[in-house]
PDB file of C-alpha atoms in Angstrom:
ATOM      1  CA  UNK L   1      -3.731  -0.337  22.682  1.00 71.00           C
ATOM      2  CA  UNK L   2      -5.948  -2.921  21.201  1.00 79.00           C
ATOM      3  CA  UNK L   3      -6.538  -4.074  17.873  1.00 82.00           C
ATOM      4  CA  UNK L   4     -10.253  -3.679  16.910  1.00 88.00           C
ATOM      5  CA  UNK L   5      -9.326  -5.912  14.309  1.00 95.00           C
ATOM      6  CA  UNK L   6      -6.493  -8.418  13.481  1.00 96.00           C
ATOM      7  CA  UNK L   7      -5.647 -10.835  10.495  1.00 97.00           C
ATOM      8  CA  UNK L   8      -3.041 -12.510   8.847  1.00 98.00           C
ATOM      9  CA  UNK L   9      -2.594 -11.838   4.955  1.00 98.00           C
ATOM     10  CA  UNK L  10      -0.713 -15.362   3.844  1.00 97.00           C
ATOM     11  CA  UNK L  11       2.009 -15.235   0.670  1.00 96.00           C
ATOM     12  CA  UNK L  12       0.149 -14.764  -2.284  1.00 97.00           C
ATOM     13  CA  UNK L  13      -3.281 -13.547  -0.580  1.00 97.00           C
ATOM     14  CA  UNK L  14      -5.584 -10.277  -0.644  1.00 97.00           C
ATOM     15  CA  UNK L  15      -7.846  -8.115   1.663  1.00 98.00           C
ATOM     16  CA  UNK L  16      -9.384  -5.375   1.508  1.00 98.00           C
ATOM     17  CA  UNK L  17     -11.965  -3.538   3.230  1.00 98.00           C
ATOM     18  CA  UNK L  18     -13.193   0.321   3.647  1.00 98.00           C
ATOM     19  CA  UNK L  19     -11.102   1.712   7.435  1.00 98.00           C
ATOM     20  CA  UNK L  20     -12.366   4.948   8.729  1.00 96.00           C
ATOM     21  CA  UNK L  21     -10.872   7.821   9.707  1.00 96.00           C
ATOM     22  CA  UNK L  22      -8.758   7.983  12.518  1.00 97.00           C
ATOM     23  CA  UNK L  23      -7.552   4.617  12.515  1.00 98.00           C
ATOM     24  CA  UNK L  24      -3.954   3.028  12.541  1.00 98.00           C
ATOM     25  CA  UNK L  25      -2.786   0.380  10.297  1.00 98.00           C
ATOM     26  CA  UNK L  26      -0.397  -1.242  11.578  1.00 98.00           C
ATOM     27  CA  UNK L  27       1.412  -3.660   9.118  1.00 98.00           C
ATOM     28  CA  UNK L  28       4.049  -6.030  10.413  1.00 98.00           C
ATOM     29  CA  UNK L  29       6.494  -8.302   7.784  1.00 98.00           C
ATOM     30  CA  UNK L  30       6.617 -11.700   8.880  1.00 98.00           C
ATOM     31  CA  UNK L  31       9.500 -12.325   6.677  1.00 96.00           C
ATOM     32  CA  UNK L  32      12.376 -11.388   4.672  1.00 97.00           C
ATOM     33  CA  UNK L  33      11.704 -10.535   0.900  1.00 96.00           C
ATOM     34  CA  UNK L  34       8.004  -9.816   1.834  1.00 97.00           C
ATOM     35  CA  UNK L  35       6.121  -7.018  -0.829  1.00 98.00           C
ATOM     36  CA  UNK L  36       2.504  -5.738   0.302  1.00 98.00           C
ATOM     37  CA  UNK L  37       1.776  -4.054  -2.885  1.00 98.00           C
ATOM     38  CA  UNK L  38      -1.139  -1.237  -1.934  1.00 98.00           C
ATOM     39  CA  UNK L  39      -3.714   0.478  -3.313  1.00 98.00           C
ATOM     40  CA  UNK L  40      -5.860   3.506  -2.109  1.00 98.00           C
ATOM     41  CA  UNK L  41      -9.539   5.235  -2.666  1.00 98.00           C
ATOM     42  CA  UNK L  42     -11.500   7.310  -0.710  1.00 98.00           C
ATOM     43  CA  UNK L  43     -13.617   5.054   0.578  1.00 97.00           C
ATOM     44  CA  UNK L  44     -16.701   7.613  -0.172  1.00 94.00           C
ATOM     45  CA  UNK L  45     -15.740   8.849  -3.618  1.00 95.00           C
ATOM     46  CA  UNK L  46     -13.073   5.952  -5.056  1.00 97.00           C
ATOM     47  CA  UNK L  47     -13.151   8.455  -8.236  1.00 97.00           C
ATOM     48  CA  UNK L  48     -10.585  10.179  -5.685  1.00 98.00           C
ATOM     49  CA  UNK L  49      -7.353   7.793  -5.143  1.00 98.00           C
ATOM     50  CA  UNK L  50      -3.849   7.596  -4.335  1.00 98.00           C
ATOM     51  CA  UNK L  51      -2.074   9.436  -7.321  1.00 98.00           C
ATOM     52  CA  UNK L  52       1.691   8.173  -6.876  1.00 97.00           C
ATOM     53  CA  UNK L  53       3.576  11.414  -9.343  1.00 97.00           C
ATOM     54  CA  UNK L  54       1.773  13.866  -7.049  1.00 97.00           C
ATOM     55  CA  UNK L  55       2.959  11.933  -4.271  1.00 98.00           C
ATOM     56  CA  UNK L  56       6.316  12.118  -5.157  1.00 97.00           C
ATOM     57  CA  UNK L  57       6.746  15.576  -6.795  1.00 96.00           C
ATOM     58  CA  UNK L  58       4.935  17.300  -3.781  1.00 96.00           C
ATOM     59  CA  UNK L  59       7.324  15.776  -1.005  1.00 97.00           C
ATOM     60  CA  UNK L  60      10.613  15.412  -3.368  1.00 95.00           C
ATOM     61  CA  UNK L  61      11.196  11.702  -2.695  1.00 95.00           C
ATOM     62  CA  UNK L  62      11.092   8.336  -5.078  1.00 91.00           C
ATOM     63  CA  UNK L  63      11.230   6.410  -1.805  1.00 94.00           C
ATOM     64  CA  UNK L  64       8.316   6.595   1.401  1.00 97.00           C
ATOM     65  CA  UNK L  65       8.719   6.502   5.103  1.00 98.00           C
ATOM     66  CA  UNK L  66       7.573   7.956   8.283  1.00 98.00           C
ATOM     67  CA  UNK L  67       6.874  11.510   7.795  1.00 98.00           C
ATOM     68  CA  UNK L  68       5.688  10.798   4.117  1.00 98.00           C
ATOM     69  CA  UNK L  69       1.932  10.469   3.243  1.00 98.00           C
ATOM     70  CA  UNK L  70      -0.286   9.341   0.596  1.00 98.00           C
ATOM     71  CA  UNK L  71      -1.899  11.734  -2.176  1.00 98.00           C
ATOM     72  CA  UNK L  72      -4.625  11.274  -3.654  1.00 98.00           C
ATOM     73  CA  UNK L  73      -4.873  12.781  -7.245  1.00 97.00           C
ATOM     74  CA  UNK L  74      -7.014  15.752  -5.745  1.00 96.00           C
ATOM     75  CA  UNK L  75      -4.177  17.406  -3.405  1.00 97.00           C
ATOM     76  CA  UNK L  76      -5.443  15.581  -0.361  1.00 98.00           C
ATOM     77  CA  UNK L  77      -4.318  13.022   2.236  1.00 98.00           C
ATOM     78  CA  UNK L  78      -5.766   9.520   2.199  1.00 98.00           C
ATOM     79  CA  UNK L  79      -3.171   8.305   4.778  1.00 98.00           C
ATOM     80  CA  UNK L  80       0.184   9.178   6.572  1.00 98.00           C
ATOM     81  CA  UNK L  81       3.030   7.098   7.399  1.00 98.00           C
ATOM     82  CA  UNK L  82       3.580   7.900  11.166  1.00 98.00           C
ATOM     83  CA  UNK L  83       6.157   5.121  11.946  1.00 98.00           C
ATOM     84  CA  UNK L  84       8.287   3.114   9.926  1.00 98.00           C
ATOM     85  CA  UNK L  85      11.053   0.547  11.364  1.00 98.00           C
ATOM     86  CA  UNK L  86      12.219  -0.049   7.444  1.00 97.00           C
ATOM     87  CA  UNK L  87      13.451   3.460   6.443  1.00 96.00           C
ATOM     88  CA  UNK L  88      12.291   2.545   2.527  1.00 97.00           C
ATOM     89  CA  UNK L  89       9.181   1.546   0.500  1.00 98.00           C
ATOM     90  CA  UNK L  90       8.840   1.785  -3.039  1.00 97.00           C
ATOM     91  CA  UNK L  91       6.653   3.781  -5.182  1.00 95.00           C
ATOM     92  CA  UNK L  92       8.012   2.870  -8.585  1.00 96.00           C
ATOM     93  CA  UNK L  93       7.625  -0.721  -9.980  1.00 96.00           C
ATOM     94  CA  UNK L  94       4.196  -1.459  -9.992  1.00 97.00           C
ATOM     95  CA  UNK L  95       2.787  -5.187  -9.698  1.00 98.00           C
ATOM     96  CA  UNK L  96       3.155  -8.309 -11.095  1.00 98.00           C
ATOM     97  CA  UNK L  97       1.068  -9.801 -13.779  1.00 97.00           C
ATOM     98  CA  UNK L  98      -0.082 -13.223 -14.549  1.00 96.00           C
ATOM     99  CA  UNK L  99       2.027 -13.613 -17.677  1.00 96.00           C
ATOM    100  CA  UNK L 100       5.341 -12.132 -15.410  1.00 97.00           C
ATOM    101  CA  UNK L 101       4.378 -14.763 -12.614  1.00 97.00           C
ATOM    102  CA  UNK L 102       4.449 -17.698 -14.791  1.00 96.00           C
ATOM    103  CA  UNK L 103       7.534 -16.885 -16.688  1.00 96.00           C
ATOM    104  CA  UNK L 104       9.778 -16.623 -13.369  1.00 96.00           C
ATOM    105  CA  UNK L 105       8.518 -19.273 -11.194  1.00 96.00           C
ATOM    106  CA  UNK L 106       6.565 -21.661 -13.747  1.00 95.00           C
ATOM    107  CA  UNK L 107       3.080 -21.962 -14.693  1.00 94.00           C
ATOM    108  CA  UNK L 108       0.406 -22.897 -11.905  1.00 94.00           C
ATOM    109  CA  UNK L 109      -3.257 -22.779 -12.156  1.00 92.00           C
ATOM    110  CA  UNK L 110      -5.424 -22.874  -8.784  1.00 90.00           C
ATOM    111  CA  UNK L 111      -7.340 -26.118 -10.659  1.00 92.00           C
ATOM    112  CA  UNK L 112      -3.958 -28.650 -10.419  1.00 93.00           C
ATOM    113  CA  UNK L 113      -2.176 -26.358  -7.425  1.00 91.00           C
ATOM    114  CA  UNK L 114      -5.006 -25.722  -5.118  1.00 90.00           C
ATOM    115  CA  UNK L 115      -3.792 -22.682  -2.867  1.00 87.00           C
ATOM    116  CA  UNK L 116      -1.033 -23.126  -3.548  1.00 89.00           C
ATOM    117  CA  UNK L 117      -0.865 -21.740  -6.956  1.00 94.00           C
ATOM    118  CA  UNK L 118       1.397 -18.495  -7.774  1.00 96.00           C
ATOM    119  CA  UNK L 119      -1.196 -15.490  -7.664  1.00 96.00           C
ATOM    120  CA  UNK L 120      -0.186 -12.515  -9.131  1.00 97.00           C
ATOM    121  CA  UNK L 121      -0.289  -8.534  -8.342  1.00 98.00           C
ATOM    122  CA  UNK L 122      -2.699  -7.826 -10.942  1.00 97.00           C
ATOM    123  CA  UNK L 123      -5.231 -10.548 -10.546  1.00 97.00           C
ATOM    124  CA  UNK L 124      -5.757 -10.045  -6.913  1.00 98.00           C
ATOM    125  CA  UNK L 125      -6.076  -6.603  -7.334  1.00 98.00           C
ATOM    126  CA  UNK L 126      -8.705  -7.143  -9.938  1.00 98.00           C
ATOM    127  CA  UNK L 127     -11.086  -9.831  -7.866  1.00 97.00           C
ATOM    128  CA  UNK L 128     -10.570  -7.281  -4.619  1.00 98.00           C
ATOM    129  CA  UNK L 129     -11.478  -4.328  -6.433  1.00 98.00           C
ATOM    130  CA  UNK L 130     -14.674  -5.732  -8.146  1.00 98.00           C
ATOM    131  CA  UNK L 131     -16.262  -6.549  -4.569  1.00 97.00           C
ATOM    132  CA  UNK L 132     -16.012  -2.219  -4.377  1.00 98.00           C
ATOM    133  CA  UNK L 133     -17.939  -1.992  -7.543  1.00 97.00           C
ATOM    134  CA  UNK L 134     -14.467  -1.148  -9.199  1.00 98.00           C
ATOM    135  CA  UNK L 135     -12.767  -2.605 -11.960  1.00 97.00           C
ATOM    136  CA  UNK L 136      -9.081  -3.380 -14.113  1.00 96.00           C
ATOM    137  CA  UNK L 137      -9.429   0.360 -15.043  1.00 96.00           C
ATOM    138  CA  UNK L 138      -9.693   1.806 -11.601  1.00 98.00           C
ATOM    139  CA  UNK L 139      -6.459   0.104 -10.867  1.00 97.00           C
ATOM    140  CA  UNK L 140      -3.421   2.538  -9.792  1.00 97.00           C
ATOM    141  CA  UNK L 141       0.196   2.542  -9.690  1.00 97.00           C
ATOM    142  CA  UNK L 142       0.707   0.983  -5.879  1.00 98.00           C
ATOM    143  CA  UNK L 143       3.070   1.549  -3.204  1.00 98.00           C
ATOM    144  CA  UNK L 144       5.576  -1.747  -2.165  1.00 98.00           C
ATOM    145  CA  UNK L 145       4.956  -1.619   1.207  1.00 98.00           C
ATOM    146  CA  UNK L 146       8.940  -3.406   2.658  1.00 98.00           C
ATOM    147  CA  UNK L 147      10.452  -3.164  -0.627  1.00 98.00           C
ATOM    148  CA  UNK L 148      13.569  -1.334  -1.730  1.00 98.00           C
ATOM    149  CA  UNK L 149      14.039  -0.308  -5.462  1.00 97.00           C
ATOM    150  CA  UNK L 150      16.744   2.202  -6.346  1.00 96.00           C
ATOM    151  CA  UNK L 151      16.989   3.811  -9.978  1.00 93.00           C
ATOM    152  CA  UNK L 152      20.843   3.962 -11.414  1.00 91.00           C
ATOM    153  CA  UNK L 153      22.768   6.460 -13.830  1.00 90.00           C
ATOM    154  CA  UNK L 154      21.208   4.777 -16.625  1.00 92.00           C
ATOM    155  CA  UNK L 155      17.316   5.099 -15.231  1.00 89.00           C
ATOM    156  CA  UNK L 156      17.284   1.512 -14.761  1.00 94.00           C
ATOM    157  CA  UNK L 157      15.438   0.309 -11.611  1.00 96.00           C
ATOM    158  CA  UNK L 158      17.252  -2.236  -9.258  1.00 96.00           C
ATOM    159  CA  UNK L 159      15.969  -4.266  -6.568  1.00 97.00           C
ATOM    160  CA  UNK L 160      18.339  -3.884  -3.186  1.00 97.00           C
ATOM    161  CA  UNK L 161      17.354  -6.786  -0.250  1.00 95.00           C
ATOM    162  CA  UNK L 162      16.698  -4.933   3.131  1.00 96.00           C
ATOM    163  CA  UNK L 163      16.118  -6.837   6.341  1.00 96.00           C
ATOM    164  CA  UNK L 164      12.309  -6.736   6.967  1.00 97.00           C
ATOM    165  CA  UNK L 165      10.992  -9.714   9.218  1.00 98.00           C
ATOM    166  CA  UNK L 166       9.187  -8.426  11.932  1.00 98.00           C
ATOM    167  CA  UNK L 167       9.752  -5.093  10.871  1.00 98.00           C
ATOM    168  CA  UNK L 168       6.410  -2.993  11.201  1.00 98.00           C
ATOM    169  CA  UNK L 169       4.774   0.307   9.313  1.00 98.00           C
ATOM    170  CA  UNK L 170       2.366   2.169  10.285  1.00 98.00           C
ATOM    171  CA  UNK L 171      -0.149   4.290   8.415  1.00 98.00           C
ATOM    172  CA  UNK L 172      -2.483   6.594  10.120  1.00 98.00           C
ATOM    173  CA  UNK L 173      -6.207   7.143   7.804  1.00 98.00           C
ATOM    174  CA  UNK L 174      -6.882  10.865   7.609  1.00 98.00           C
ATOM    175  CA  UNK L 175     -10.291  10.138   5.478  1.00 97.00           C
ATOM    176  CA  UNK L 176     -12.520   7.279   5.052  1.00 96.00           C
ATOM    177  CA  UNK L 177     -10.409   4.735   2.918  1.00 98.00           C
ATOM    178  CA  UNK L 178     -11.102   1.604   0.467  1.00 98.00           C
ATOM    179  CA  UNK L 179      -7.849  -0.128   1.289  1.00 98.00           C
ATOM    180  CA  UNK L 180      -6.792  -2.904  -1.158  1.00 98.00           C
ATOM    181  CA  UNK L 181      -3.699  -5.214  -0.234  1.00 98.00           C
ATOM    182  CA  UNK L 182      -2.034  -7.990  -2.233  1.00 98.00           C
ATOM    183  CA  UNK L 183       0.799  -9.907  -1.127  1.00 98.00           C
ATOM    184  CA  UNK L 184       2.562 -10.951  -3.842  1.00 98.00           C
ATOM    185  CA  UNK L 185       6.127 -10.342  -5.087  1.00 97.00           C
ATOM    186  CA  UNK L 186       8.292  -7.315  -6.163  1.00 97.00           C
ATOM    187  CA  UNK L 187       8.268  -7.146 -10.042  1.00 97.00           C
ATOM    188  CA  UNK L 188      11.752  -6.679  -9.561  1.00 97.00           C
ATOM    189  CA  UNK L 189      12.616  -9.416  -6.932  1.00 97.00           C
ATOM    190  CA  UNK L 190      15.629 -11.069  -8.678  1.00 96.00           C
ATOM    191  CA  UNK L 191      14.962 -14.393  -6.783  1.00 96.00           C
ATOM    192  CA  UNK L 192      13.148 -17.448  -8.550  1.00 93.00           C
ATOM    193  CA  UNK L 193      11.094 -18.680  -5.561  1.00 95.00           C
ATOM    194  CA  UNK L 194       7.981 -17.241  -4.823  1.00 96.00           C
ATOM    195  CA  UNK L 195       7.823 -15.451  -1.903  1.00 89.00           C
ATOM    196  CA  UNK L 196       6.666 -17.353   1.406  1.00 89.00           C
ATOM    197  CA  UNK L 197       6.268 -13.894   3.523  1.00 96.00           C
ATOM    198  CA  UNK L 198       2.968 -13.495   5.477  1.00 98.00           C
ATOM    199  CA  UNK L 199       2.372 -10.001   6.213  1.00 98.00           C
ATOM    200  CA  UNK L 200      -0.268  -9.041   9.618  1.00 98.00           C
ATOM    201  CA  UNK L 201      -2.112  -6.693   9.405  1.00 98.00           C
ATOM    202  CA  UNK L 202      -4.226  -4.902  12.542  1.00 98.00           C
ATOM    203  CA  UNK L 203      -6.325  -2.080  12.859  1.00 98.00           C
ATOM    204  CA  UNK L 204      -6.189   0.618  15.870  1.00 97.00           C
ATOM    205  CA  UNK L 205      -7.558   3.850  17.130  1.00 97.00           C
ATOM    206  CA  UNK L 206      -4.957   6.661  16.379  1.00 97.00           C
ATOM    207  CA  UNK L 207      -4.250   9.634  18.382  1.00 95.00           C
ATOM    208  CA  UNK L 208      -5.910  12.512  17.127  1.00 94.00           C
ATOM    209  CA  UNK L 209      -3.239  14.898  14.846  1.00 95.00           C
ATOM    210  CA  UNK L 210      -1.061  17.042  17.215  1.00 95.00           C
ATOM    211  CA  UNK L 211       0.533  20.445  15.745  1.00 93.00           C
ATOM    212  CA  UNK L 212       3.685  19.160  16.009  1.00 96.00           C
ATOM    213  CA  UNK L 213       3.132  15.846  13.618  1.00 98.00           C
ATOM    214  CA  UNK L 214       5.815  15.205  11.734  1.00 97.00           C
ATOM    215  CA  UNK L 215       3.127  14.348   8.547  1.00 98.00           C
ATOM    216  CA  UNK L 216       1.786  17.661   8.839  1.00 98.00           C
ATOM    217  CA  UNK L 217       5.541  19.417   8.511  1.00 97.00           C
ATOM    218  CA  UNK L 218       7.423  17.710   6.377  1.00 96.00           C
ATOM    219  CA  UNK L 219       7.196  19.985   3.872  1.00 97.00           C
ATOM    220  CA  UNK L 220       4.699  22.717   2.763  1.00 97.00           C
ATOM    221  CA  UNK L 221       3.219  20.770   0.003  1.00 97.00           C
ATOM    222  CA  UNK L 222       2.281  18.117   3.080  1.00 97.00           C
ATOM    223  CA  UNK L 223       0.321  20.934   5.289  1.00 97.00           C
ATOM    224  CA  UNK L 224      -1.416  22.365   2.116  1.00 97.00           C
ATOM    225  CA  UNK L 225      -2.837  18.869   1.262  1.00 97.00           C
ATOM    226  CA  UNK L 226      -3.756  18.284   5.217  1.00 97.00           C
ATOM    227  CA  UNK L 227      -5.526  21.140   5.043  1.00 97.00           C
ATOM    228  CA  UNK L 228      -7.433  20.852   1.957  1.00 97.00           C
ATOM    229  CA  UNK L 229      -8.526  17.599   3.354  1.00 97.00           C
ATOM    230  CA  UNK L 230      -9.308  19.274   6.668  1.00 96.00           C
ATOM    231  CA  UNK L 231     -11.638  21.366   4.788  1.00 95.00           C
ATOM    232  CA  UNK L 232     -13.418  18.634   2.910  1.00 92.00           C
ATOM    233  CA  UNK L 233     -13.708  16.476   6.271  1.00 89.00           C
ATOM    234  CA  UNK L 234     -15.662  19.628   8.165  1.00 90.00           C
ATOM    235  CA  UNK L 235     -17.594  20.408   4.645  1.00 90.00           C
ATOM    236  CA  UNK L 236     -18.995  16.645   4.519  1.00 85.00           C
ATOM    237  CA  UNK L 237     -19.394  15.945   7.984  1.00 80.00           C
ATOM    238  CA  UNK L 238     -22.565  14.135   8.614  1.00 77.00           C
ATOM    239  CA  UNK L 239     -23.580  14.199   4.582  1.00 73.00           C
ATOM    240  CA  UNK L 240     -23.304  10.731   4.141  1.00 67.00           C
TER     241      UNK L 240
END
């Protein structure tokens, strides 16, 4: 199948950009310790967005991979994860901010570093969103796309290194969606150098949703929120 479109998201960079429905995103590590933090409208309406404790309490997981999918905060779908060759992406620890970034791998400033300065979760986020119309306070709690983060006895959240180069996930749109990406660490990445993990990213055509997709049936809560977006996708066709 071929990519109607194709990039390459360098460490430290951004994108974003609305994807209709239908459509695969296919996003491939290029490297190990690589974190594509992610946030998620609809694309239409970004009052509606990924909502990461209905997420979680609907399917019964702290942890996403195939057969999981994306809530948005009104009991919908804004995207399903219909392959996964990681087997764990977290949900929990946020983004990094500009203060963070300095403190663990020094202060940098694009005006003596060029590119090459340390860009954090937060910032990128920020300049990405505002070419939507959006701003800091339509910012969400993301999903870590290739990161693990467990949470021990004590409710303290540890980051566990899993083997990720090359290692691709794959999220099918079920709604128009404003996708925003940054590439920048894990909060909780113990290492001190900042990560040098480009992450590709290509768009595709996806099958249309068979009865049998493993989305759909994961759980009841998964169905009910297909449905209800179902509903809204016949209700709005051709209103906009």
């Amino acid at each position: 199948m071929t990519a109607v479109f194709k990039m390459m998201i360098p460490a430290g960079g951004k994108w974003s950009a609305q994807v209709g429905r239908g459509k695969q995103i296919r996003i491939t590590a290029q490297g190990e310790r690589a974190n594509l933090a992610c946030m998620l409208y609809n694309a239409k309406s970004p009052a509606e967005r990924y909502n990461m404790p209905d997420t979680l309490k609907a399917q019964h997981t702290a942890m996403l991979t195939a057969g999981h999918v994306l809530m948005s905060d009104q009991g919908k779908v804004l995207a399903s994860m219909i392959q996964d060759e990681v087997g764990w992406h977290d949900s929990l620890s946020g983004y990094t901010t500009r203060r963070g970034t300095d403190e663990k791998y020094g202060w940098t400033r694009y005006q003596t570093e060029g590119n090459k300065w340390y860009r954090s979760g937060e910032e990128n986020f920020k300049v990405e969103l505002f070419r939507h119309g959006l701003t800091g306070r339509d910012m969400v709690a993301p999903v870590n796309f290739f990161t693990k983060i467990v949470c021990q006895k004590d409710g303290a959240m540890r980051y566990v290194e899993q083997a990720v180069a090359q290692q691709t996930v794959i999220l099918r749109t079920e709604m128009e969606v404003l996708v925003v990406f940054s590439n920048t660490p894990s909060p909780l990445d113990p290492s001190e150098h900042y990560l040098n993990a480009p992450i590709e990213i290509e768009i595709l055509d996806a099958e249309p949703v068979k009865e049998d997709d493993i989305c759909v049936n994961r759980c009841g809560e998964n169905r009910r929120a297909f449905e209800n977006t179902w509903h809204d996708n016949a209700l709005l066709k051709g209103a906009y």
